[in-house]
Amino acid sequence: MRGGSIAVVGGSIAGCAAALAASRGGAGKITVFERADAQLRDRGVGIALQSDRYDELRDAGYVAPEMPWAPLTRRVWTVRDGEARHGRALGEQPFPFRAYNWGSLWSELRRRVPEDVSYRSGAVVTGLEPDDEGVTLRLADGHEEHFDAVIGADGYRSVVREAMFPGAGATYAGYIGWRGTSRDTSGLPSDGHDAHNIVFPGGHCMAYRIPDGSGGHLLNWVLYTEPPQVDGLHPDLKTPTSLPPGRLNSQLTAHLRDLVAEHFPPYWAEKVLGTPAETTFIQPIYDLEVPHYTSGRMVLVGDAASVARPHIGAGSVKALQDATALEAALVAGSSWKEALERYDVNRGAVGSAMVALARRMGSAQVENTPDWSAMGQPEFEAWWQDQNSGSDRRSGFGGHSMKTK
Ligand SMILES: Cc1cc2nc3c(=O)[nH]c(=O)nc-3n(C[C@H](O)[C@H](O)[C@H](O)COP(=O)(O)OP(=O)(O)OC[C@H]3O[C@@H](n4cnc5c(N)ncnc54)[C@H](O)[C@@H]3O)c2cc1C
């Protein structure tokens, strides 16, 4: 097993971390196949990492203090209150997170991928053929290459997962996330150290400050609610899809404008509506679980393995933890079989628990929202506690600790 060849399909957050894990785990030849031919660092959206999970990942050597971040300490939940400029804070909670710009988080991980790893941009994997000695990858340009093992880090539409568990795809959750980043961070309460959840019937909008990558800040927001029945969105959204920045048509833009104008406090309405169209886009929200994280010599990490709705703020943490667990399994295992089974046992249950928690949060925060206007701090705390008290308590908001199994 040591010195063997490993292909990583997908070169995003999970893919770069998996390449690092494979290298530390003793692989001799590592090739990353990334479909995108442009630099991924241009994705400018926010990613928040819970502080304790960050510390663990730093100690494991996957993230580092020099990566630009903005501190968050508290999250304030706000509901519209007539024309009160900032609305009414119905509840607040500790929110020890580090806010990142997706692009700089990816750049730092990409920088950590060892130089002897071959990172091929613009390389699309179209199929996989497993055999007793490994897996043959088929590429869109017609080439085929054989590897001892393949790591699927190719996101929620994974071709690796399809080869492992045909038909085990992502399920549309029934609502979407509108995302945007704006240069206008003026007047943010608490000097931008708070995260904000602006709530309304049928959804909420999370907003927080992230680094802009050149010493300043951006306001990052994501608004979750049911999609409008208008042109420009696939009518059922069951096929995984998204509308990239700048592609929202006038009907979609008008829908967002009307929703925000009706439900947001004036300050937050200005912030969202002032966001340039070229940085506003839509991501449908999905759930995904797989029976196992491994099958033969194929392994899944990150969103390819499981997708938890983003309300738990832990997708990147989960992807990075998958990589650290894979590294540990490769180091400890004496055969591919032993190493990959060890990884599956470690991460499979964690993935399922996070998906379950995220479903509960999606239900409470979007699908079955409470009467926010009637809530104060005590009601808020009881409502929050209810979402966090599922049958499997190993999962946690912001990700579970790597110290507990
Ligand atoms: C609205 C929203 C908000 C979120 N907010 C947060 C947050 O605050 N905190 C957090 O931790 N997480 C958050 N997440 C989740 C987080 O973005 C992901 O879980 C995390 O980045 C892991 O992604 P990944 O690398 O597994 O997959 P992806 O980023 O999807 O990467 C997959 C890569 O594989 C490549 N690829 C796909 N198919 C092929 C192929 N056939 N051949 C070659 N390459 C291929 C793609 O081009 C892509 O680069 C959020 C997600 C959403 C949707």
Short mmCIF file of C-alpha atoms and ligand atoms in Angstrom, two decimals:
data_model
loop_
_atom_site.label_atom_id
_atom_site.label_comp_id
_atom_site.label_asym_id
_atom_site.label_seq_id
_atom_site.Cartn_x
_atom_site.Cartn_y
_atom_site.Cartn_z
CA MET A 1 0.00 0.00 0.00
CA ARG A 2 2.77 2.49 0.90
CA GLY A 3 4.14 4.19 -2.18
CA GLY A 4 0.98 3.40 -4.16
CA SER A 5 -0.79 5.70 -6.61
CA ILE A 6 -3.85 7.71 -5.60
CA ALA A 7 -6.16 9.83 -7.77
CA VAL A 8 -8.15 12.63 -6.15
CA VAL A 9 -11.20 13.65 -8.19
CA GLY A 10 -12.02 17.30 -7.42
CA GLY A 11 -9.53 19.94 -6.32
CA SER A 12 -11.66 22.19 -4.14
CA ILE A 13 -11.52 22.33 -0.32
CA ALA A 14 -11.99 18.58 0.22
CA GLY A 15 -9.76 17.70 -2.75
CA CYS A 16 -6.76 19.77 -1.66
CA ALA A 17 -7.08 18.48 1.90
CA ALA A 18 -7.37 14.88 0.62
CA ALA A 19 -4.24 15.29 -1.52
CA LEU A 20 -2.38 16.48 1.58
CA ALA A 21 -3.78 13.52 3.55
CA ALA A 22 -2.75 11.03 0.86
CA SER A 23 0.76 12.48 0.81
CA ARG A 24 1.12 12.31 4.59
CA GLY A 25 -0.43 8.84 4.50
CA GLY A 26 2.47 7.57 2.39
CA ALA A 27 1.15 7.55 -1.20
CA GLY A 28 3.95 7.53 -3.80
CA LYS A 29 2.14 9.22 -6.67
CA ILE A 30 -0.85 11.56 -6.27
CA THR A 31 -2.81 13.16 -9.08
CA VAL A 32 -5.64 15.66 -8.54
CA PHE A 33 -8.20 15.99 -11.36
CA GLU A 34 -10.11 19.29 -11.17
CA ARG A 35 -12.80 20.05 -13.72
CA ALA A 36 -12.55 23.85 -13.46
CA ASP A 37 -9.87 25.38 -15.61
CA ALA A 38 -10.01 28.82 -13.98
CA GLN A 39 -8.54 29.53 -10.56
CA LEU A 40 -10.96 28.42 -7.85
CA ARG A 41 -9.76 31.22 -5.59
CA ASP A 42 -12.10 33.61 -7.39
CA ARG A 43 -15.10 32.18 -5.53
CA GLY A 44 -15.57 35.03 -3.06
CA VAL A 45 -18.22 33.72 -0.68
CA GLY A 46 -17.95 33.32 3.08
CA ILE A 47 -17.14 30.18 5.02
CA ALA A 48 -17.34 30.14 8.81
CA LEU A 49 -15.26 27.70 10.89
CA GLN A 50 -16.18 27.10 14.52
CA SER A 51 -13.21 28.15 16.69
CA ASP A 52 -12.66 24.88 18.61
CA ARG A 53 -12.90 22.89 15.37
CA TYR A 54 -10.41 25.32 13.83
CA ASP A 55 -7.97 24.69 16.71
CA GLU A 56 -8.17 20.93 16.16
CA LEU A 57 -7.65 21.29 12.41
CA ARG A 58 -4.74 23.67 12.99
CA ASP A 59 -3.14 21.14 15.33
CA ALA A 60 -3.65 18.48 12.67
CA GLY A 61 -1.82 20.73 10.19
CA TYR A 62 -4.65 21.45 7.75
CA VAL A 63 -5.33 25.14 8.46
CA ALA A 64 -2.99 27.84 9.68
CA PRO A 65 -3.16 31.15 11.56
CA GLU A 66 -1.86 33.15 8.60
CA MET A 67 -5.01 32.51 6.59
CA PRO A 68 -6.93 35.83 6.64
CA TRP A 69 -10.06 35.65 8.79
CA ALA A 70 -12.50 37.87 10.63
CA PRO A 71 -13.52 37.05 14.21
CA LEU A 72 -17.15 36.44 15.15
CA THR A 73 -18.19 36.15 18.77
CA ARG A 74 -21.98 36.39 18.94
CA ARG A 75 -24.97 35.75 16.70
CA VAL A 76 -27.96 38.06 16.92
CA TRP A 77 -31.38 36.96 15.60
CA THR A 78 -33.37 39.94 14.35
CA VAL A 79 -36.96 40.34 13.23
CA ARG A 80 -38.54 43.27 11.48
CA ASP A 81 -40.22 45.67 13.89
CA GLY A 82 -42.21 48.25 11.92
CA GLU A 83 -39.83 50.87 10.61
CA ALA A 84 -37.24 50.44 13.40
CA ARG A 85 -34.03 50.77 11.42
CA HIS A 86 -32.28 47.66 12.76
CA GLY A 87 -35.42 45.73 13.67
CA ARG A 88 -35.76 43.99 17.04
CA ALA A 89 -33.23 41.51 18.43
CA LEU A 90 -35.34 38.55 19.54
CA GLY A 91 -32.44 36.46 20.77
CA GLU A 92 -28.68 36.15 20.82
CA GLN A 93 -26.22 33.34 21.34
CA PRO A 94 -22.46 32.80 21.57
CA PHE A 95 -21.00 32.35 18.10
CA PRO A 96 -17.27 31.58 18.36
CA PHE A 97 -16.50 31.30 14.65
CA ARG A 98 -13.76 32.44 12.30
CA ALA A 99 -15.14 33.93 9.10
CA TYR A 100 -13.15 33.19 5.94
CA ASN A 101 -13.30 34.16 2.33
CA TRP A 102 -13.78 30.87 0.47
CA GLY A 103 -11.13 31.88 -2.06
CA SER A 104 -8.38 32.52 0.46
CA LEU A 105 -9.23 29.35 2.42
CA TRP A 106 -8.91 27.37 -0.80
CA SER A 107 -5.69 29.17 -1.81
CA GLU A 108 -4.07 28.30 1.50
CA LEU A 109 -5.06 24.65 1.20
CA ARG A 110 -3.85 24.60 -2.41
CA ARG A 111 -0.52 26.04 -1.26
CA ARG A 112 -0.18 23.21 1.25
CA VAL A 113 -0.57 20.51 -1.40
CA PRO A 114 2.99 19.15 -1.79
CA GLU A 115 4.81 20.07 -4.99
CA ASP A 116 5.19 16.47 -6.12
CA VAL A 117 1.40 16.17 -6.34
CA SER A 118 0.21 16.63 -9.93
CA TYR A 119 -2.76 19.05 -9.85
CA ARG A 120 -4.46 19.00 -13.25
CA SER A 121 -6.91 21.82 -13.91
CA GLY A 122 -9.51 21.44 -16.64
CA ALA A 123 -9.42 17.63 -16.21
CA VAL A 124 -12.93 16.15 -16.16
CA VAL A 125 -13.42 12.59 -14.91
CA THR A 126 -16.36 10.97 -16.68
CA GLY A 127 -16.33 7.44 -15.28
CA LEU A 128 -14.58 4.88 -13.08
CA GLU A 129 -13.94 1.17 -13.55
CA PRO A 130 -12.91 -0.68 -10.39
CA ASP A 131 -10.92 -3.94 -10.48
CA ASP A 132 -9.09 -6.09 -7.92
CA GLU A 133 -5.95 -3.97 -8.07
CA GLY A 134 -7.48 -0.50 -8.06
CA VAL A 135 -9.56 1.76 -10.28
CA THR A 136 -9.32 3.00 -13.87
CA LEU A 137 -10.40 6.62 -14.41
CA ARG A 138 -11.92 7.71 -17.70
CA LEU A 139 -11.35 11.33 -18.66
CA ALA A 140 -13.42 13.57 -20.90
CA ASP A 141 -10.52 13.88 -23.34
CA GLY A 142 -10.69 10.13 -23.95
CA HIS A 143 -7.68 9.12 -21.85
CA GLU A 144 -7.79 6.39 -19.23
CA GLU A 145 -5.47 6.05 -16.21
CA HIS A 146 -5.18 3.35 -13.59
CA PHE A 147 -4.62 4.06 -9.86
CA ASP A 148 -4.30 1.89 -6.78
CA ALA A 149 -7.05 3.94 -5.08
CA VAL A 150 -9.34 6.87 -5.88
CA ILE A 151 -10.59 9.57 -3.52
CA GLY A 152 -13.84 11.21 -4.58
CA ALA A 153 -13.70 14.87 -3.54
CA ASP A 154 -15.95 15.92 -6.40
CA GLY A 155 -18.80 17.50 -4.48
CA TYR A 156 -22.50 16.73 -4.30
CA ARG A 157 -22.75 15.58 -7.92
CA SER A 158 -19.86 13.13 -7.48
CA VAL A 159 -19.06 10.71 -10.31
CA VAL A 160 -16.99 8.67 -7.85
CA ARG A 161 -20.03 8.21 -5.61
CA GLU A 162 -22.12 7.24 -8.63
CA ALA A 163 -19.60 4.49 -9.42
CA MET A 164 -19.69 3.29 -5.81
CA PHE A 165 -23.42 3.54 -5.12
CA PRO A 166 -25.36 4.09 -8.35
CA GLY A 167 -28.38 6.32 -7.81
CA ALA A 168 -27.37 7.49 -4.31
CA GLY A 169 -27.65 11.14 -5.25
CA ALA A 170 -28.42 14.34 -3.40
CA THR A 171 -32.07 15.06 -2.55
CA TYR A 172 -33.41 18.58 -3.01
CA ALA A 173 -34.46 19.96 0.39
CA GLY A 174 -37.25 22.08 -1.09
CA TYR A 175 -35.61 25.49 -0.70
CA ILE A 176 -32.70 27.52 -1.94
CA GLY A 177 -29.96 29.79 -0.67
CA TRP A 178 -29.56 33.18 -2.32
CA ARG A 179 -25.99 34.31 -1.72
CA GLY A 180 -24.30 37.64 -2.12
CA THR A 181 -21.22 39.61 -1.17
CA SER A 182 -21.13 43.36 -0.94
CA ARG A 183 -18.38 45.92 -0.35
CA ASP A 184 -20.78 47.92 1.82
CA THR A 185 -19.93 47.04 5.43
CA SER A 186 -20.79 50.51 6.74
CA GLY A 187 -22.61 50.81 10.05
CA LEU A 188 -22.42 47.13 11.00
CA PRO A 189 -23.42 46.74 14.66
CA SER A 190 -20.60 45.75 17.09
CA ASP A 191 -17.92 46.75 14.57
CA GLY A 192 -18.73 43.67 12.52
CA HIS A 193 -17.93 41.16 15.27
CA ASP A 194 -21.49 39.83 15.34
CA ALA A 195 -23.08 37.44 12.89
CA HIS A 196 -26.71 38.32 12.14
CA ASN A 197 -29.71 36.20 11.33
CA ILE A 198 -32.54 38.25 9.90
CA VAL A 199 -35.66 36.10 10.23
CA PHE A 200 -38.99 36.15 8.40
CA PRO A 201 -41.93 33.78 7.83
CA GLY A 202 -40.50 30.91 5.77
CA GLY A 203 -36.80 31.57 6.16
CA HIS A 204 -33.85 33.54 7.42
CA CYS A 205 -30.82 35.41 6.15
CA MET A 206 -27.41 34.99 7.74
CA ALA A 207 -25.01 37.92 7.31
CA TYR A 208 -21.44 38.37 8.50
CA ARG A 209 -18.21 40.07 7.61
CA ILE A 210 -15.46 38.20 5.76
CA PRO A 211 -11.98 39.27 4.61
CA ASP A 212 -11.92 40.57 1.03
CA GLY A 213 -8.52 39.06 0.35
CA SER A 214 -6.70 42.39 0.16
CA GLY A 215 -6.82 43.72 3.72
CA GLY A 216 -10.43 44.94 3.79
CA HIS A 217 -13.80 43.30 4.38
CA LEU A 218 -16.90 42.23 2.51
CA LEU A 219 -20.40 41.65 3.82
CA ASN A 220 -21.36 38.04 3.07
CA TRP A 221 -25.00 36.99 3.27
CA VAL A 222 -27.04 33.92 2.45
CA LEU A 223 -30.83 33.91 2.49
CA TYR A 224 -32.75 30.64 2.74
CA THR A 225 -36.35 30.32 1.58
CA GLU A 226 -38.58 28.49 -0.90
CA PRO A 227 -37.89 29.38 -4.52
CA PRO A 228 -40.39 31.43 -6.50
CA GLN A 229 -42.20 29.71 -9.36
CA VAL A 230 -40.65 31.83 -12.10
CA ASP A 231 -38.59 31.37 -15.24
CA GLY A 232 -34.88 30.96 -14.78
CA LEU A 233 -35.05 28.26 -12.13
CA HIS A 234 -35.61 24.64 -12.98
CA PRO A 235 -39.21 23.99 -11.90
CA ASP A 236 -38.45 21.16 -9.48
CA LEU A 237 -34.74 21.70 -8.75
CA LYS A 238 -34.44 17.96 -8.27
CA THR A 239 -31.52 17.94 -10.67
CA PRO A 240 -28.59 19.41 -8.76
CA THR A 241 -27.96 22.80 -10.23
CA SER A 242 -27.16 26.37 -9.31
CA LEU A 243 -27.33 29.79 -10.92
CA PRO A 244 -23.85 31.30 -10.91
CA PRO A 245 -23.13 34.96 -10.11
CA GLY A 246 -24.64 37.46 -12.52
CA ARG A 247 -27.14 34.97 -13.98
CA LEU A 248 -30.28 35.87 -12.00
CA ASN A 249 -32.94 37.09 -14.41
CA SER A 250 -35.21 40.06 -13.77
CA GLN A 251 -38.03 37.92 -12.36
CA LEU A 252 -35.74 36.35 -9.79
CA THR A 253 -34.22 39.69 -8.90
CA ALA A 254 -37.70 41.20 -8.50
CA HIS A 255 -38.77 38.33 -6.25
CA LEU A 256 -35.76 38.81 -3.96
CA ARG A 257 -36.36 42.57 -3.88
CA ASP A 258 -40.03 42.16 -2.92
CA LEU A 259 -39.29 39.58 -0.21
CA VAL A 260 -36.58 41.68 1.39
CA ALA A 261 -38.58 44.90 1.15
CA GLU A 262 -41.53 43.26 2.91
CA HIS A 263 -39.74 41.37 5.66
CA PHE A 264 -36.38 42.96 6.44
CA PRO A 265 -35.62 45.83 8.79
CA PRO A 266 -34.65 48.85 6.64
CA TYR A 267 -30.91 48.65 7.46
CA TRP A 268 -30.66 45.00 6.38
CA ALA A 269 -32.90 45.51 3.35
CA GLU A 270 -30.49 48.20 2.12
CA LYS A 271 -27.52 45.91 2.64
CA VAL A 272 -29.02 43.00 0.70
CA LEU A 273 -30.61 45.07 -2.05
CA GLY A 274 -27.41 47.09 -2.51
CA THR A 275 -25.47 43.95 -3.36
CA PRO A 276 -24.30 44.02 -6.98
CA ALA A 277 -26.02 41.55 -9.33
CA GLU A 278 -22.64 40.18 -10.40
CA THR A 279 -21.99 38.88 -6.87
CA THR A 280 -25.49 37.50 -6.24
CA PHE A 281 -26.33 33.88 -6.99
CA ILE A 282 -28.50 30.91 -6.04
CA GLN A 283 -27.62 27.50 -4.60
CA PRO A 284 -30.42 24.98 -4.06
CA ILE A 285 -30.08 23.16 -0.74
CA TYR A 286 -29.62 19.39 -0.70
CA ASP A 287 -29.38 16.46 1.70
CA LEU A 288 -27.11 13.54 0.96
CA GLU A 289 -26.16 10.38 2.83
CA VAL A 290 -24.35 7.30 1.54
CA PRO A 291 -24.40 3.73 2.90
CA HIS A 292 -20.59 3.80 3.31
CA TYR A 293 -17.74 6.22 2.78
CA THR A 294 -15.70 3.54 0.99
CA SER A 295 -16.27 0.77 -1.52
CA GLY A 296 -13.35 -1.38 -2.65
CA ARG A 297 -10.50 1.05 -3.43
CA MET A 298 -12.82 4.05 -3.77
CA VAL A 299 -13.22 6.59 -0.95
CA LEU A 300 -15.44 9.65 -0.49
CA VAL A 301 -14.60 12.90 1.31
CA GLY A 302 -16.41 16.22 1.81
CA ASP A 303 -19.68 16.92 0.00
CA ALA A 304 -19.20 13.88 -2.24
CA ALA A 305 -19.69 11.74 0.87
CA SER A 306 -22.45 13.63 2.64
CA VAL A 307 -24.14 16.99 2.31
CA ALA A 308 -25.52 18.62 5.42
CA ARG A 309 -27.68 21.71 4.95
CA PRO A 310 -25.55 24.77 5.64
CA HIS A 311 -27.45 25.86 8.80
CA ILE A 312 -24.98 23.86 10.89
CA GLY A 313 -22.02 25.87 9.56
CA ALA A 314 -19.83 22.80 9.29
CA GLY A 315 -19.47 21.67 5.66
CA SER A 316 -15.83 22.70 5.37
CA VAL A 317 -15.03 21.44 8.85
CA LYS A 318 -16.53 18.09 7.87
CA ALA A 319 -14.46 18.00 4.66
CA LEU A 320 -11.22 18.87 6.48
CA GLN A 321 -11.94 16.38 9.25
CA ASP A 322 -12.57 13.69 6.62
CA ALA A 323 -9.07 14.38 5.30
CA THR A 324 -7.43 14.17 8.73
CA ALA A 325 -9.27 10.89 9.42
CA LEU A 326 -8.16 9.52 6.05
CA GLU A 327 -4.56 10.45 6.79
CA ALA A 328 -4.75 8.68 10.17
CA ALA A 329 -6.33 5.57 8.59
CA LEU A 330 -3.69 5.41 5.84
CA VAL A 331 -0.90 5.75 8.39
CA ALA A 332 -2.37 3.12 10.74
CA GLY A 333 -3.59 0.60 8.17
CA SER A 334 -1.42 -2.23 6.91
CA SER A 335 -3.50 -2.82 3.76
CA TRP A 336 -5.86 -0.77 1.60
CA LYS A 337 -8.77 -2.80 2.95
CA GLU A 338 -7.87 -2.22 6.58
CA ALA A 339 -7.12 1.47 6.10
CA LEU A 340 -10.27 2.24 4.15
CA GLU A 341 -12.53 0.28 6.49
CA ARG A 342 -11.06 2.17 9.43
CA TYR A 343 -11.85 5.45 7.67
CA ASP A 344 -15.41 4.35 6.86
CA VAL A 345 -16.14 3.38 10.46
CA ASN A 346 -14.72 6.67 11.74
CA ARG A 347 -16.50 9.05 9.36
CA GLY A 348 -19.69 7.35 8.17
CA ALA A 349 -21.61 7.78 11.40
CA VAL A 350 -20.40 11.35 11.82
CA GLY A 351 -21.65 12.27 8.36
CA SER A 352 -25.10 10.81 9.06
CA ALA A 353 -25.36 12.61 12.40
CA MET A 354 -24.49 15.95 10.80
CA VAL A 355 -27.03 15.46 8.01
CA ALA A 356 -29.70 14.68 10.62
CA LEU A 357 -28.91 17.78 12.69
CA ALA A 358 -28.90 19.94 9.56
CA ARG A 359 -32.34 18.59 8.58
CA ARG A 360 -33.73 19.51 11.99
CA MET A 361 -32.27 22.99 11.69
CA GLY A 362 -33.58 23.42 8.15
CA SER A 363 -37.03 22.39 9.30
CA ALA A 364 -37.06 24.82 12.24
CA GLN A 365 -35.37 27.73 10.46
CA VAL A 366 -36.95 27.55 6.99
CA GLU A 367 -39.66 24.94 6.47
CA ASN A 368 -41.61 25.38 9.71
CA THR A 369 -40.59 28.75 11.05
CA PRO A 370 -42.04 29.88 14.39
CA ASP A 371 -43.86 33.13 14.99
CA TRP A 372 -40.62 35.08 15.31
CA SER A 373 -42.35 38.30 16.25
CA ALA A 374 -43.69 36.67 19.45
CA MET A 375 -40.26 35.44 20.55
CA GLY A 376 -37.88 36.85 23.15
CA GLN A 377 -34.66 35.40 24.58
CA PRO A 378 -36.29 32.60 26.68
CA GLU A 379 -38.46 31.39 23.77
CA PHE A 380 -35.49 31.63 21.44
CA GLU A 381 -33.32 29.49 23.72
CA ALA A 382 -36.00 26.80 24.06
CA TRP A 383 -36.50 26.76 20.27
CA TRP A 384 -32.74 26.47 19.67
CA GLN A 385 -32.38 23.73 22.26
CA ASP A 386 -35.13 21.74 20.60
CA GLN A 387 -33.23 21.64 17.29
CA ASN A 388 -30.07 20.47 19.04
CA SER A 389 -31.65 17.64 21.00
CA GLY A 390 -31.96 14.85 18.44
CA SER A 391 -31.44 11.20 19.27
CA ASP A 392 -27.79 11.31 18.17
CA ARG A 393 -26.03 13.98 20.22
CA ARG A 394 -22.61 13.33 18.75
CA SER A 395 -23.28 15.88 16.05
CA GLY A 396 -22.99 19.50 16.95
CA PHE A 397 -23.51 22.94 15.55
CA GLY A 398 -20.26 23.98 13.83
CA GLY A 399 -19.13 20.34 13.60
CA HIS A 400 -18.42 17.62 16.14
CA SER A 401 -15.11 17.41 17.94
CA MET A 402 -12.45 15.14 16.48
CA LYS A 403 -11.56 14.21 20.04
CA THR A 404 -14.81 12.25 20.50
CA LYS A 405 -15.40 9.19 18.35
C1 LIG B 1 -25.27 28.05 0.75
C2 LIG B 1 -24.09 27.33 1.38
C3 LIG B 1 -23.45 27.88 2.49
C4 LIG B 1 -22.37 27.21 3.10
N1 LIG B 1 -21.79 27.78 4.20
C5 LIG B 1 -20.81 27.11 4.85
C6 LIG B 1 -20.19 27.65 6.05
O1 LIG B 1 -20.48 28.76 6.51
N2 LIG B 1 -19.25 26.92 6.68
C7 LIG B 1 -18.83 25.72 6.19
O2 LIG B 1 -17.95 25.11 6.81
N3 LIG B 1 -19.36 25.18 5.05
C8 LIG B 1 -20.34 25.84 4.38
N4 LIG B 1 -20.90 25.29 3.25
C9 LIG B 1 -20.43 23.96 2.76
C10 LIG B 1 -19.06 24.00 2.13
O3 LIG B 1 -19.01 24.96 1.11
C11 LIG B 1 -18.67 22.60 1.57
O4 LIG B 1 -19.22 21.60 2.39
C12 LIG B 1 -17.16 22.45 1.59
O5 LIG B 1 -16.57 23.52 0.90
C13 LIG B 1 -16.68 21.13 1.00
O6 LIG B 1 -16.84 21.13 -0.39
P1 LIG B 1 -16.14 20.02 -1.31
O7 LIG B 1 -14.71 20.38 -1.54
O8 LIG B 1 -16.44 18.68 -0.77
O9 LIG B 1 -16.99 20.15 -2.65
P2 LIG B 1 -16.99 21.30 -3.76
O10 LIG B 1 -16.55 22.61 -3.24
O11 LIG B 1 -18.31 21.20 -4.44
O12 LIG B 1 -15.85 20.82 -4.76
C14 LIG B 1 -16.00 19.79 -5.68
C15 LIG B 1 -14.94 20.02 -6.75
O13 LIG B 1 -14.92 18.89 -7.63
C16 LIG B 1 -14.84 19.34 -8.95
N5 LIG B 1 -15.46 18.30 -9.77
C17 LIG B 1 -16.76 17.92 -9.74
N6 LIG B 1 -16.98 16.91 -10.61
C18 LIG B 1 -15.78 16.67 -11.19
C19 LIG B 1 -15.37 15.73 -12.19
N7 LIG B 1 -16.24 14.86 -12.74
N8 LIG B 1 -14.06 15.72 -12.60
C20 LIG B 1 -13.18 16.59 -12.03
N9 LIG B 1 -13.52 17.50 -11.07
C21 LIG B 1 -14.82 17.53 -10.67
C22 LIG B 1 -15.60 20.66 -8.98
O14 LIG B 1 -15.21 21.49 -10.04
C23 LIG B 1 -15.23 21.25 -7.61
O15 LIG B 1 -14.09 22.08 -7.66
C24 LIG B 1 -21.94 25.94 2.60
C25 LIG B 1 -22.57 25.39 1.46
C26 LIG B 1 -23.65 26.06 0.86
C27 LIG B 1 -24.33 25.44 -0.34
#
